Short mmCIF file of C-alpha atoms and ligand atoms in Angstrom, two decimals:
data_model
loop_
_atom_site.label_atom_id
_atom_site.label_comp_id
_atom_site.label_asym_id
_atom_site.label_seq_id
_atom_site.Cartn_x
_atom_site.Cartn_y
_atom_site.Cartn_z
CA MET A 1 93.78 -27.90 143.08
CA PRO A 2 92.63 -24.43 141.86
CA LEU A 3 89.72 -23.88 139.78
CA THR A 4 90.50 -23.04 136.19
CA GLN A 5 89.22 -20.22 134.10
CA GLN A 6 87.33 -23.01 132.16
CA ASP A 7 85.75 -24.25 135.28
CA LEU A 8 84.87 -20.87 136.33
CA ASP A 9 83.12 -19.94 133.11
CA ARG A 10 81.08 -23.02 133.55
CA GLU A 11 80.23 -22.07 137.06
CA ILE A 12 79.26 -18.61 135.88
CA ALA A 13 76.98 -19.83 133.02
CA ALA A 14 75.25 -22.12 135.47
CA ALA A 15 74.72 -19.48 137.98
CA ARG A 16 73.36 -17.06 135.35
CA ALA A 17 70.94 -19.69 134.05
CA ASP A 18 69.53 -19.96 137.80
CA ALA A 19 69.57 -16.49 138.84
CA PRO A 20 66.11 -14.43 138.54
CA PRO A 21 66.72 -11.13 136.40
CA SER A 22 68.00 -8.68 138.73
CA PRO A 23 70.42 -5.69 138.60
CA HIS A 24 71.82 -6.99 142.00
CA PRO A 25 73.99 -10.08 142.45
CA PRO A 26 72.86 -13.02 144.85
CA ARG A 27 74.42 -12.89 148.22
CA ASP A 28 75.89 -16.48 147.58
CA TYR A 29 77.65 -16.48 144.35
CA PRO A 30 79.74 -19.64 144.07
CA PRO A 31 82.22 -18.52 141.16
CA TYR A 32 83.07 -15.49 143.54
CA ARG A 33 84.52 -17.63 146.38
CA SER A 34 84.20 -15.39 149.38
CA SER A 35 80.93 -14.05 148.53
CA ALA A 36 79.46 -16.45 151.14
CA LEU A 37 81.52 -14.64 153.90
CA ARG A 38 80.42 -11.12 152.99
CA HIS A 39 76.64 -11.11 153.99
CA PRO A 40 74.73 -11.78 157.25
CA HIS A 41 73.44 -15.25 157.72
CA ARG A 42 70.73 -14.40 160.16
CA ALA A 43 67.89 -12.25 160.07
CA PRO A 44 68.18 -8.61 161.08
CA VAL A 45 67.77 -7.73 164.63
CA VAL A 46 65.35 -4.65 164.86
CA VAL A 47 67.31 -1.88 166.86
CA ARG A 48 64.36 -0.14 168.31
CA GLY A 49 61.05 -1.97 167.98
CA ASP A 50 59.22 1.27 169.45
CA ASP A 51 61.06 3.75 167.17
CA PRO A 52 62.48 2.51 164.20
CA ASP A 53 63.03 5.97 163.00
CA LEU A 54 65.61 6.76 165.85
CA VAL A 55 68.35 4.80 163.91
CA GLU A 56 67.56 6.95 160.80
CA LEU A 57 68.68 9.95 162.64
CA HIS A 58 72.25 8.85 162.84
CA THR A 59 74.25 9.46 159.68
CA PRO A 60 77.65 10.94 158.92
CA VAL A 61 77.62 14.70 158.71
CA PHE A 62 79.92 16.28 156.20
CA GLY A 63 79.86 19.72 154.92
CA PRO A 64 82.13 21.91 152.75
CA ALA A 65 84.16 22.97 155.78
CA ASP A 66 84.99 19.14 156.10
CA VAL A 67 85.67 18.05 152.43
CA THR A 68 88.36 20.16 150.61
CA GLU A 69 89.30 20.25 146.97
CA LEU A 70 92.36 18.48 147.75
CA ASP A 71 90.29 15.39 149.06
CA SER A 72 89.15 14.71 145.40
CA ASP A 73 92.48 15.23 143.76
CA LEU A 74 94.56 12.06 144.39
CA THR A 75 97.43 13.51 142.36
CA ARG A 76 98.21 16.24 144.74
CA GLN A 77 98.20 14.69 148.24
CA HIS A 78 101.86 14.20 148.46
CA ARG A 79 105.11 16.05 147.81
CA GLY A 80 105.61 14.45 144.34
CA GLU A 81 103.26 13.29 141.58
CA PRO A 82 102.01 9.73 141.36
CA LEU A 83 102.99 7.48 138.53
CA GLY A 84 100.47 6.28 136.11
CA GLU A 85 97.93 7.69 133.38
CA ARG A 86 96.13 10.65 134.92
CA ILE A 87 92.26 10.51 134.72
CA THR A 88 89.40 12.56 135.48
CA VAL A 89 86.50 10.90 136.71
CA SER A 90 83.15 12.57 136.91
CA GLY A 91 79.34 11.98 137.01
CA ARG A 92 76.21 12.73 138.82
CA VAL A 93 74.52 10.85 141.68
CA LEU A 94 70.75 10.49 140.98
CA ASP A 95 67.67 8.98 142.85
CA SER A 96 65.47 6.69 141.33
CA ARG A 97 63.55 9.47 139.35
CA GLY A 98 66.75 10.97 137.95
CA ARG A 99 66.67 13.81 140.35
CA PRO A 100 70.27 15.01 141.46
CA VAL A 101 71.18 13.97 145.06
CA ARG A 102 73.01 17.08 146.57
CA GLY A 103 75.69 17.37 149.41
CA GLN A 104 76.38 13.59 149.12
CA LEU A 105 79.63 12.31 150.48
CA ILE A 106 81.42 10.05 147.96
CA GLU A 107 84.39 8.05 149.10
CA LEU A 108 86.75 6.64 146.81
CA TRP A 109 89.82 3.96 147.17
CA GLN A 110 91.86 2.28 144.61
CA ALA A 111 95.10 0.44 143.78
CA ASN A 112 97.94 2.55 142.23
CA ALA A 113 98.92 2.42 138.50
CA SER A 114 100.72 -0.84 139.35
CA GLY A 115 97.82 -2.65 140.87
CA ARG A 116 98.92 -2.28 144.40
CA TYR A 117 97.09 -0.89 147.36
CA ALA A 118 98.85 1.04 150.12
CA HIS A 119 97.49 -1.42 152.60
CA ARG A 120 99.41 -3.62 154.76
CA ARG A 121 97.51 -6.67 153.86
CA ASP A 122 98.18 -6.22 150.03
CA ARG A 123 101.12 -8.83 149.36
CA HIS A 124 100.83 -8.29 145.58
CA PRO A 125 104.48 -7.86 144.69
CA ALA A 126 104.05 -4.66 142.66
CA PRO A 127 105.67 -1.36 143.50
CA LEU A 128 104.18 0.93 146.09
CA ASP A 129 104.10 4.60 144.99
CA PRO A 130 105.39 6.97 147.66
CA ASN A 131 103.19 9.72 146.15
CA PHE A 132 99.87 7.78 145.95
CA THR A 133 97.66 6.65 148.87
CA GLY A 134 94.75 5.90 146.83
CA LEU A 135 92.04 7.55 148.90
CA GLY A 136 89.67 10.38 148.00
CA ARG A 137 86.37 11.89 148.91
CA ALA A 138 84.04 14.60 147.51
CA LEU A 139 80.57 16.09 148.12
CA THR A 140 78.19 16.35 145.23
CA GLY A 141 77.17 19.75 144.15
CA ASP A 142 73.66 21.18 143.49
CA ASP A 143 73.19 19.12 140.17
CA GLY A 144 74.46 15.93 142.08
CA GLY A 145 77.81 16.28 140.35
CA TYR A 146 81.09 15.02 141.53
CA ARG A 147 84.65 15.03 140.03
CA PHE A 148 87.93 13.27 141.05
CA THR A 149 91.44 13.68 139.57
CA THR A 150 93.44 10.62 140.13
CA VAL A 151 95.48 7.91 138.02
CA LYS A 152 94.12 4.88 136.44
CA PRO A 153 94.51 1.79 138.73
CA GLY A 154 96.38 -1.29 137.40
CA ALA A 155 94.83 -4.77 137.50
CA TYR A 156 96.00 -6.94 140.15
CA PRO A 157 95.91 -10.66 140.71
CA TRP A 158 93.75 -12.24 143.46
CA ARG A 159 93.36 -16.01 144.47
CA ASN A 160 89.71 -16.59 143.84
CA HIS A 161 90.82 -19.20 141.07
CA GLU A 162 93.78 -20.11 138.97
CA ASN A 163 95.31 -17.12 137.31
CA ALA A 164 92.55 -14.73 138.45
CA TRP A 165 93.09 -10.86 137.72
CA ARG A 166 90.83 -8.02 138.84
CA PRO A 167 90.12 -5.76 135.97
CA ALA A 168 91.16 -2.01 136.63
CA HIS A 169 88.59 -0.49 139.08
CA LEU A 170 87.76 2.17 141.56
CA HIS A 171 85.70 1.37 144.52
CA PHE A 172 83.03 3.91 145.74
CA SER A 173 81.09 4.33 148.72
CA LEU A 174 78.16 6.65 149.23
CA PHE A 175 76.31 7.70 152.36
CA GLY A 176 72.61 8.74 152.05
CA THR A 177 70.85 10.34 154.76
CA ALA A 178 71.46 7.52 157.27
CA PHE A 179 74.15 4.71 157.89
CA ALA A 180 71.67 1.78 156.78
CA GLN A 181 71.59 3.62 153.10
CA ARG A 182 75.21 3.18 152.47
CA LEU A 183 76.05 1.96 148.93
CA VAL A 184 79.45 0.37 148.22
CA THR A 185 80.09 -0.53 144.80
CA GLN A 186 82.90 -0.54 141.88
CA MET A 187 83.46 1.29 138.55
CA TYR A 188 85.19 -0.19 135.59
CA PHE A 189 86.75 1.11 132.54
CA PRO A 190 85.50 0.47 129.11
CA GLY A 191 87.11 -2.00 126.67
CA ASP A 192 89.03 -3.70 129.57
CA PRO A 193 89.39 -7.27 128.29
CA LEU A 194 89.47 -8.55 131.91
CA LEU A 195 85.77 -7.48 132.26
CA ALA A 196 84.52 -10.94 130.70
CA TYR A 197 86.75 -13.00 133.24
CA ASP A 198 85.85 -11.06 136.46
CA PRO A 199 83.51 -13.26 138.65
CA ILE A 200 82.50 -10.10 140.77
CA LEU A 201 81.27 -8.09 137.82
CA GLN A 202 79.82 -11.11 136.28
CA SER A 203 77.84 -11.98 139.30
CA VAL A 204 75.43 -9.29 138.25
CA PRO A 205 72.56 -11.21 136.54
CA GLU A 206 71.39 -8.39 134.16
CA ALA A 207 73.66 -7.55 131.44
CA ALA A 208 72.36 -3.82 131.39
CA ALA A 209 73.22 -3.67 135.03
CA ARG A 210 76.73 -4.95 134.49
CA GLU A 211 77.13 -2.28 131.78
CA ARG A 212 75.98 0.42 134.19
CA LEU A 213 79.21 -0.22 136.19
CA VAL A 214 81.36 0.45 133.36
CA ALA A 215 82.20 4.19 132.83
CA ALA A 216 81.79 5.92 129.56
CA TRP A 217 84.87 7.34 127.75
CA ASP A 218 84.20 11.10 127.61
CA HIS A 219 86.43 13.12 125.26
CA GLY A 220 84.84 16.32 126.74
CA LEU A 221 86.03 15.62 130.21
CA THR A 222 89.65 15.02 129.32
CA VAL A 223 91.89 17.95 130.46
CA PRO A 224 94.15 18.96 127.56
CA GLU A 225 97.88 18.04 128.14
CA PHE A 226 96.94 16.55 131.56
CA SER A 227 94.32 13.62 132.06
CA LEU A 228 91.97 11.44 130.09
CA GLY A 229 88.20 11.57 130.99
CA TYR A 230 85.47 9.08 132.09
CA ARG A 231 81.92 9.62 133.06
CA TRP A 232 80.17 7.52 135.59
CA ASP A 233 76.62 8.28 136.90
CA ILE A 234 75.60 6.50 140.24
CA VAL A 235 71.64 5.84 140.71
CA LEU A 236 70.83 5.14 144.17
CA ASP A 237 67.45 3.43 143.63
CA GLY A 238 65.02 2.11 141.35
CA PRO A 239 65.20 0.14 138.27
CA SER A 240 68.26 1.74 137.02
CA ALA A 241 70.16 1.48 140.50
CA THR A 242 73.75 0.83 140.62
CA TRP A 243 74.31 -2.45 142.25
CA THR A 244 75.90 -2.85 145.71
CA GLU A 245 78.62 -5.33 147.00
CA GLU A 246 81.13 -5.41 149.58
CA GLY A 247 83.71 -6.54 147.24
CA ARG A 248 87.48 -6.75 147.51
FE1 FE2 B 1 89.87 -3.58 144.50
#
């Protein structure tokens, strides 16, 4: 028997009552069924006890020659234009002291405007869009800034509980200066009624930390006659850190 939304709301309330205040969700979060499968269950193995810094030397290397302007414009990657509401998403990547993080590789992946991923394992019976792959990447500039042009993703159902729908979201991945620093997270859209029903977003104990995952409408970022604008800053560390998860 699938769990109802009412059951889920009770589980969320119980989990929140138990959780210590934190911007990061607990690893096991019962309302988000598969969270138990998404983290290691054993203690980390030391890669090189005699030289722990060696692993830190290995990192993806990307420069302006590898990442072109086309990579950050998901509306221009095919012969035709994708369907959907065009959006511009822009912000800054910052460290714990609010300093810009330059030359940072940001990867983005998302569903199309109908809520369907261009992925063989996505069985949601919504149409694929031949003009939309849903993958992008960008390098941050000297001010830590990034900018993507894309279409607003649709909500999609998933099988976490009865009649479960994910709110519209963009997946983001950021590499720091080593693989071990990777941040994987999701950005949401303001005013989405599904936010309150989403156990992935609700797994973040602190309300302020949840709010940091929701982009701000920014009229100044809209491109007249072309796209609507959203601003979203990503903080890599410290008390205002953007939470990380390996979500769906
Ligand atoms: Fe997703």
